[in-house]
Short mmCIF file of C-alpha atoms and ligand atoms in Angstrom, two decimals:
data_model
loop_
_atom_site.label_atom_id
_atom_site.label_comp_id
_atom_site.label_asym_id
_atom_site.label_seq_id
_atom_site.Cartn_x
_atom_site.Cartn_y
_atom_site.Cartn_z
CA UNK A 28 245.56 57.40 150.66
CA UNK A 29 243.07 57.43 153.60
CA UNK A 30 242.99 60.03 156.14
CA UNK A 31 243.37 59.07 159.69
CA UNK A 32 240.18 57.94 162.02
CA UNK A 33 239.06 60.39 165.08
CA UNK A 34 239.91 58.23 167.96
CA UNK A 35 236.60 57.59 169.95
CA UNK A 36 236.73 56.84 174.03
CA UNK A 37 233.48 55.43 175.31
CA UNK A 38 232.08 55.44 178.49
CA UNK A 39 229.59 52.88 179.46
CA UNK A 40 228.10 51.65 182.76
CA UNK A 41 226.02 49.47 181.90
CA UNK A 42 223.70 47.38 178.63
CA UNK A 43 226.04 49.11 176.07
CA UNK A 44 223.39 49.21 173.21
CA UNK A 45 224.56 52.94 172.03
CA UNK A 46 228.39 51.35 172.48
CA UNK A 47 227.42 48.28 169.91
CA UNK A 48 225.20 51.04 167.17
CA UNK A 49 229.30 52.86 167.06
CA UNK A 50 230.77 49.26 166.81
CA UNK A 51 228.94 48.84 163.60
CA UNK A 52 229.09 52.11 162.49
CA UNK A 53 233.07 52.38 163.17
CA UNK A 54 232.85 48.72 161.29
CA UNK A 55 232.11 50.34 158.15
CA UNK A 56 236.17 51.33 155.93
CA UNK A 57 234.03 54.71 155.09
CA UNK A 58 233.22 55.86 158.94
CA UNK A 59 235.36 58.13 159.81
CA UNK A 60 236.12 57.31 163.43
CA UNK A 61 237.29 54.37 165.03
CA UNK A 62 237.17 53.31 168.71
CA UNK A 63 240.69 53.33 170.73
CA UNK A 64 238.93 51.97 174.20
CA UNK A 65 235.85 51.30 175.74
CA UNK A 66 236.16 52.08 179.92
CA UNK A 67 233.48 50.68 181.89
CA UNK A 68 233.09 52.48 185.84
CA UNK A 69 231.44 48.68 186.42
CA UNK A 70 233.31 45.52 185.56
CA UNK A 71 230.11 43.89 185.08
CA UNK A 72 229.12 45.88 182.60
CA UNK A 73 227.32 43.56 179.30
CA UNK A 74 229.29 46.53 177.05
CA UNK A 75 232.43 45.33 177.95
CA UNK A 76 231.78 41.81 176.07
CA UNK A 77 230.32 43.62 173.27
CA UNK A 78 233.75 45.46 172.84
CA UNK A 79 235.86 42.23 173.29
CA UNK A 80 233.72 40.34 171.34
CA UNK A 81 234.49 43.16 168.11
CA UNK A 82 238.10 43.34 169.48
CA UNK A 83 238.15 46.73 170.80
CA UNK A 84 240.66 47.93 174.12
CA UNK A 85 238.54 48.05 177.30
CA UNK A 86 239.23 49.02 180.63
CA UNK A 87 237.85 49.08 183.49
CA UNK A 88 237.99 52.37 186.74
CA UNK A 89 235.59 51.52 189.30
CA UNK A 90 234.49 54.53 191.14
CA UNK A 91 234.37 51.76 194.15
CA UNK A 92 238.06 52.19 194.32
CA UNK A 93 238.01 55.51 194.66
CA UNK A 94 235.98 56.17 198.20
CA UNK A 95 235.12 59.49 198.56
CA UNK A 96 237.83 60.73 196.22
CA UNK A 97 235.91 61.52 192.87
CA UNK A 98 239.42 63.70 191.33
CA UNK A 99 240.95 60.55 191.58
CA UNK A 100 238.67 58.52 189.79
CA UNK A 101 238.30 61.06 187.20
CA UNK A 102 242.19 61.72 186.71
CA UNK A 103 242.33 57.86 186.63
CA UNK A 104 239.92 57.91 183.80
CA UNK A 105 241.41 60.74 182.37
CA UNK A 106 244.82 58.91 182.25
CA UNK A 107 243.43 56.03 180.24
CA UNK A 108 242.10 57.73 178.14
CA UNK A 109 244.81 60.08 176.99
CA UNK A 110 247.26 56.78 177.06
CA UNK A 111 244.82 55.76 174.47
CA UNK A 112 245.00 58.50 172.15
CA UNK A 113 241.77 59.09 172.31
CA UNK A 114 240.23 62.66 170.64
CA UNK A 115 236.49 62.40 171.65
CA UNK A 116 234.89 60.81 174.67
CA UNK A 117 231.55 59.65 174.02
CA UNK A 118 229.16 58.93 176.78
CA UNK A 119 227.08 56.38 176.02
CA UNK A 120 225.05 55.02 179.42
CA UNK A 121 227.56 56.23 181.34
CA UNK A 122 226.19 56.67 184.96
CA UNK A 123 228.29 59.09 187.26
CA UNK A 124 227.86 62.90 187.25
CA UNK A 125 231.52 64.42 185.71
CA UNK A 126 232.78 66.74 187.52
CA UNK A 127 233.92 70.32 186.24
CA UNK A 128 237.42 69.76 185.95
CA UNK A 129 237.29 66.78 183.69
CA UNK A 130 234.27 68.28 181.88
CA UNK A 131 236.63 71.20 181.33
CA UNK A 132 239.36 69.43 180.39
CA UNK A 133 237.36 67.56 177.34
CA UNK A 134 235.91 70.84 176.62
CA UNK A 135 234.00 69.88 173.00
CA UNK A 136 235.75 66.77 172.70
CA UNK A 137 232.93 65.08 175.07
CA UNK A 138 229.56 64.29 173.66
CA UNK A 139 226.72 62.53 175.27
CA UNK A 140 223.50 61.20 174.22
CA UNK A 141 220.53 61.56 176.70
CA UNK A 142 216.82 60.02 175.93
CA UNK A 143 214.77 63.11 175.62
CA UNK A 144 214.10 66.29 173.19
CA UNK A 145 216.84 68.95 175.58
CA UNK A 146 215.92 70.80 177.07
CA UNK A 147 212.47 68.89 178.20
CA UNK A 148 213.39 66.04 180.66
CA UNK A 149 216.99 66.00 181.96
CA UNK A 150 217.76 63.56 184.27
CA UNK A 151 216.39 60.33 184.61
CA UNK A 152 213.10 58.74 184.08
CA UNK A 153 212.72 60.80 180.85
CA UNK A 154 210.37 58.45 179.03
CA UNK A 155 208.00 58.21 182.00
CA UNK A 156 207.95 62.23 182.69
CA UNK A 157 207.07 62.47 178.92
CA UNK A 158 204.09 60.12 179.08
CA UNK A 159 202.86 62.13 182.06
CA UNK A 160 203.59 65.36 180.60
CA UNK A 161 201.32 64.38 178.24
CA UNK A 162 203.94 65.49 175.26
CA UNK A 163 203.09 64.08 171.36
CA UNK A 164 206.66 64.18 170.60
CA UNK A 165 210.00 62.49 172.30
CA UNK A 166 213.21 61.60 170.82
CA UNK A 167 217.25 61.59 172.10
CA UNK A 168 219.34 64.45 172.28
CA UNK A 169 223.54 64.53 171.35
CA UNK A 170 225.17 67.42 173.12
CA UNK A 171 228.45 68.15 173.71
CA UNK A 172 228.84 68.05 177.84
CA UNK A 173 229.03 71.10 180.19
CA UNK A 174 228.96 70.82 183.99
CA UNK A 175 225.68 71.31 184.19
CA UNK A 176 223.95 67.96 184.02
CA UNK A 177 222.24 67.06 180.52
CA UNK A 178 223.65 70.96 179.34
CA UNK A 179 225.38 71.99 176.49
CA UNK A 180 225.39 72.68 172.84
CA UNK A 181 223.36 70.15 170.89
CA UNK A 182 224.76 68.50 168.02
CA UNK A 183 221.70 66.52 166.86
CA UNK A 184 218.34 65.46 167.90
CA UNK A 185 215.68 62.61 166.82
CA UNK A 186 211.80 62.92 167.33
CA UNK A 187 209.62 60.14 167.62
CA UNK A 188 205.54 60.30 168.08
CA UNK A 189 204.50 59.23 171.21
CA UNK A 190 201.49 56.57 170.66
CA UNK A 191 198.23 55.95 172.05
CA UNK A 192 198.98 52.97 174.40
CA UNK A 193 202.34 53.72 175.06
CA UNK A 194 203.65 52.74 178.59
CA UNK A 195 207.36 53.43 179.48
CA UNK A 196 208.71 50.61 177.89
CA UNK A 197 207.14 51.06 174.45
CA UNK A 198 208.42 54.64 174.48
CA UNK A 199 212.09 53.96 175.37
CA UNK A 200 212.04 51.12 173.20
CA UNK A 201 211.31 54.06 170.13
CA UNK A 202 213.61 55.91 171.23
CA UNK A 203 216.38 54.10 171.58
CA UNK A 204 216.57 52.77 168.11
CA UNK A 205 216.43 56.12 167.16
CA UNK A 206 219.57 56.65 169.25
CA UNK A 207 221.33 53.85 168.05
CA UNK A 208 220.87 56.08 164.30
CA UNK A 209 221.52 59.11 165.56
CA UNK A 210 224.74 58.68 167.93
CA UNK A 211 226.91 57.55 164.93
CA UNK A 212 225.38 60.06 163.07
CA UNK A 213 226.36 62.91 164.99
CA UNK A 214 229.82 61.31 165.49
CA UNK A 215 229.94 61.47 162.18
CA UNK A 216 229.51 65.19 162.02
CA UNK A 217 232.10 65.91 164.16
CA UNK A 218 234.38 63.47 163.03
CA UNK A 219 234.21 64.96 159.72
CA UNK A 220 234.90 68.78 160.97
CA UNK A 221 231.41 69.41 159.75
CA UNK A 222 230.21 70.32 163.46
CA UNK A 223 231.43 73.20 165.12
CA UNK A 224 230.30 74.96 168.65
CA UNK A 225 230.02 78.29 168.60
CA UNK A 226 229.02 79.57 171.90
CA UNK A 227 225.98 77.82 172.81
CA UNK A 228 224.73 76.92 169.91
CA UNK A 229 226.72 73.92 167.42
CA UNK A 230 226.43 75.30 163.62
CA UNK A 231 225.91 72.17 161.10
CA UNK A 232 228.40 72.61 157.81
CA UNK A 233 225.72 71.92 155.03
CA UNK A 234 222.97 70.93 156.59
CA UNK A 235 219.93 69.79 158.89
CA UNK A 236 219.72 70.01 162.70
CA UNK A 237 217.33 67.07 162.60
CA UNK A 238 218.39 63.54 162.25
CA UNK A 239 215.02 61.61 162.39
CA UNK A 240 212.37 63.24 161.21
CA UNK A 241 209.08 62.96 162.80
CA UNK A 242 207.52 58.86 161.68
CA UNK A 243 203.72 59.54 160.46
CA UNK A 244 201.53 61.00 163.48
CA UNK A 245 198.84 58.43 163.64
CA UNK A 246 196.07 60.70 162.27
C1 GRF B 306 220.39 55.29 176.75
O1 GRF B 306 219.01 55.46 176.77
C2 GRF B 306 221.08 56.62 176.75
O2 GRF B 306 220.37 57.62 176.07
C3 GRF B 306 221.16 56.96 178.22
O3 GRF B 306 221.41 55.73 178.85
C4 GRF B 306 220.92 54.68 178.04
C5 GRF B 306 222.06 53.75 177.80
O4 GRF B 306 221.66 52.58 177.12
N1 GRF B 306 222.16 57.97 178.46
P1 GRF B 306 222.76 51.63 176.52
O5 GRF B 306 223.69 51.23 177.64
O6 GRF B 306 223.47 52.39 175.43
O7 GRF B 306 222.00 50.45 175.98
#
């Protein structure tokens, strides 16, 4: 007998590399979440082929139709996704600022992963702030969302050195294939009841806060 799959929403605007690493995951008969729909704020979006292309639902609400009226774009969102059964909304590159109500209304059934050690570096531009904060260490954070942007309780986080020579692109490029590991991982954690928020803090059934440990400091 297998038990059922938590149904998985994800939000993408854009590249949709995070959206393909839960693709492959989800691919696996052991993982224990599966993805109902993929809705895309841009209709351009490259995620939206990697979804068709693995058969997956997508749709797509385009804040553009929405002028000035942000509730309605969210409620339209928020209808899609319900019609979809999903149970957790992942935000995976997903670039519009929620607002409180639908925040609210997902309260710890909406995760999102950011590219930075939270609480350094919210916002954009993290990998560039890093380099000249002058920071050894960087890495991606999983949080579940409050309104607050890049808040919340965090479900998992990745480190990775930062190395001599390192512009921008070298960095992000570290860091996000430690996202694409550690996004399905901490799906995975939730998926399987193993974690819970409590207050501000998410407590980890069995085991480590850390995903990716730290890959051999250069000296
Ligand atoms: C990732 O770096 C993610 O952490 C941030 O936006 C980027 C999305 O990349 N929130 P992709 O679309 O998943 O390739």
């Amino acid at each position: 007998m297998t038990s059922a799959k938590l149904k998985l929403g994800v939000l993408i605007s854009g590249r949709g590399s995070n959206l393909q690493a839960l693709i492959d995951a989800c691919a696996a008969p052991d993982f224990p979440a599966e993805i109902a729909l993929v809705l895309s704020n841009k209709a351009d979006a490259y995620g939206l082929e990697r979804a068709a292309a693995a058969g997956i639902p997508t749709t797509v609400v385009s804040h553009r139709d929405f002028p000035g009226d942000k509730p309605a774009f969210e409620a339209a969102m928020d209808a899609r996704l319900r019609e979809a059964g999903v149970e957790l909304v992942c935000l995976a590159g997903f670039m519009r600022i929620l607002s409180e109500w639908f925040v609210e209304s997902w309260r710890d059934r909406l995760i999102n992963i950011h590219p930075s050690l939270l609480p350094s570096f919210k916002g954009l531009d993290t990998h560039a702030r890093a380099l000249a904060t002058g920071v050894r260490f960087h890495g991606c954070t999983v949080h579940f969302v409050r309104p607050a942007m890049d808040d919340g309780p965090i479900v998992a986080q990745a480190a990775v050195p930062v190395l001599p020579g390192d512009d921008a692109d070298a960095l992000a490029g570290r860091v996000l294939e430690s996202e694409h590991r550690l996004y399905p991982h901490a799906v995975r954690l939730i998926a399987e009841g193993r974690a819970r928020v409590d207050g501000d803090l998410v407590r980890i059934e069995g085991g480590g806060l850390v995903l990716d440990s730290v890959v051999n400091p250069p000296f």
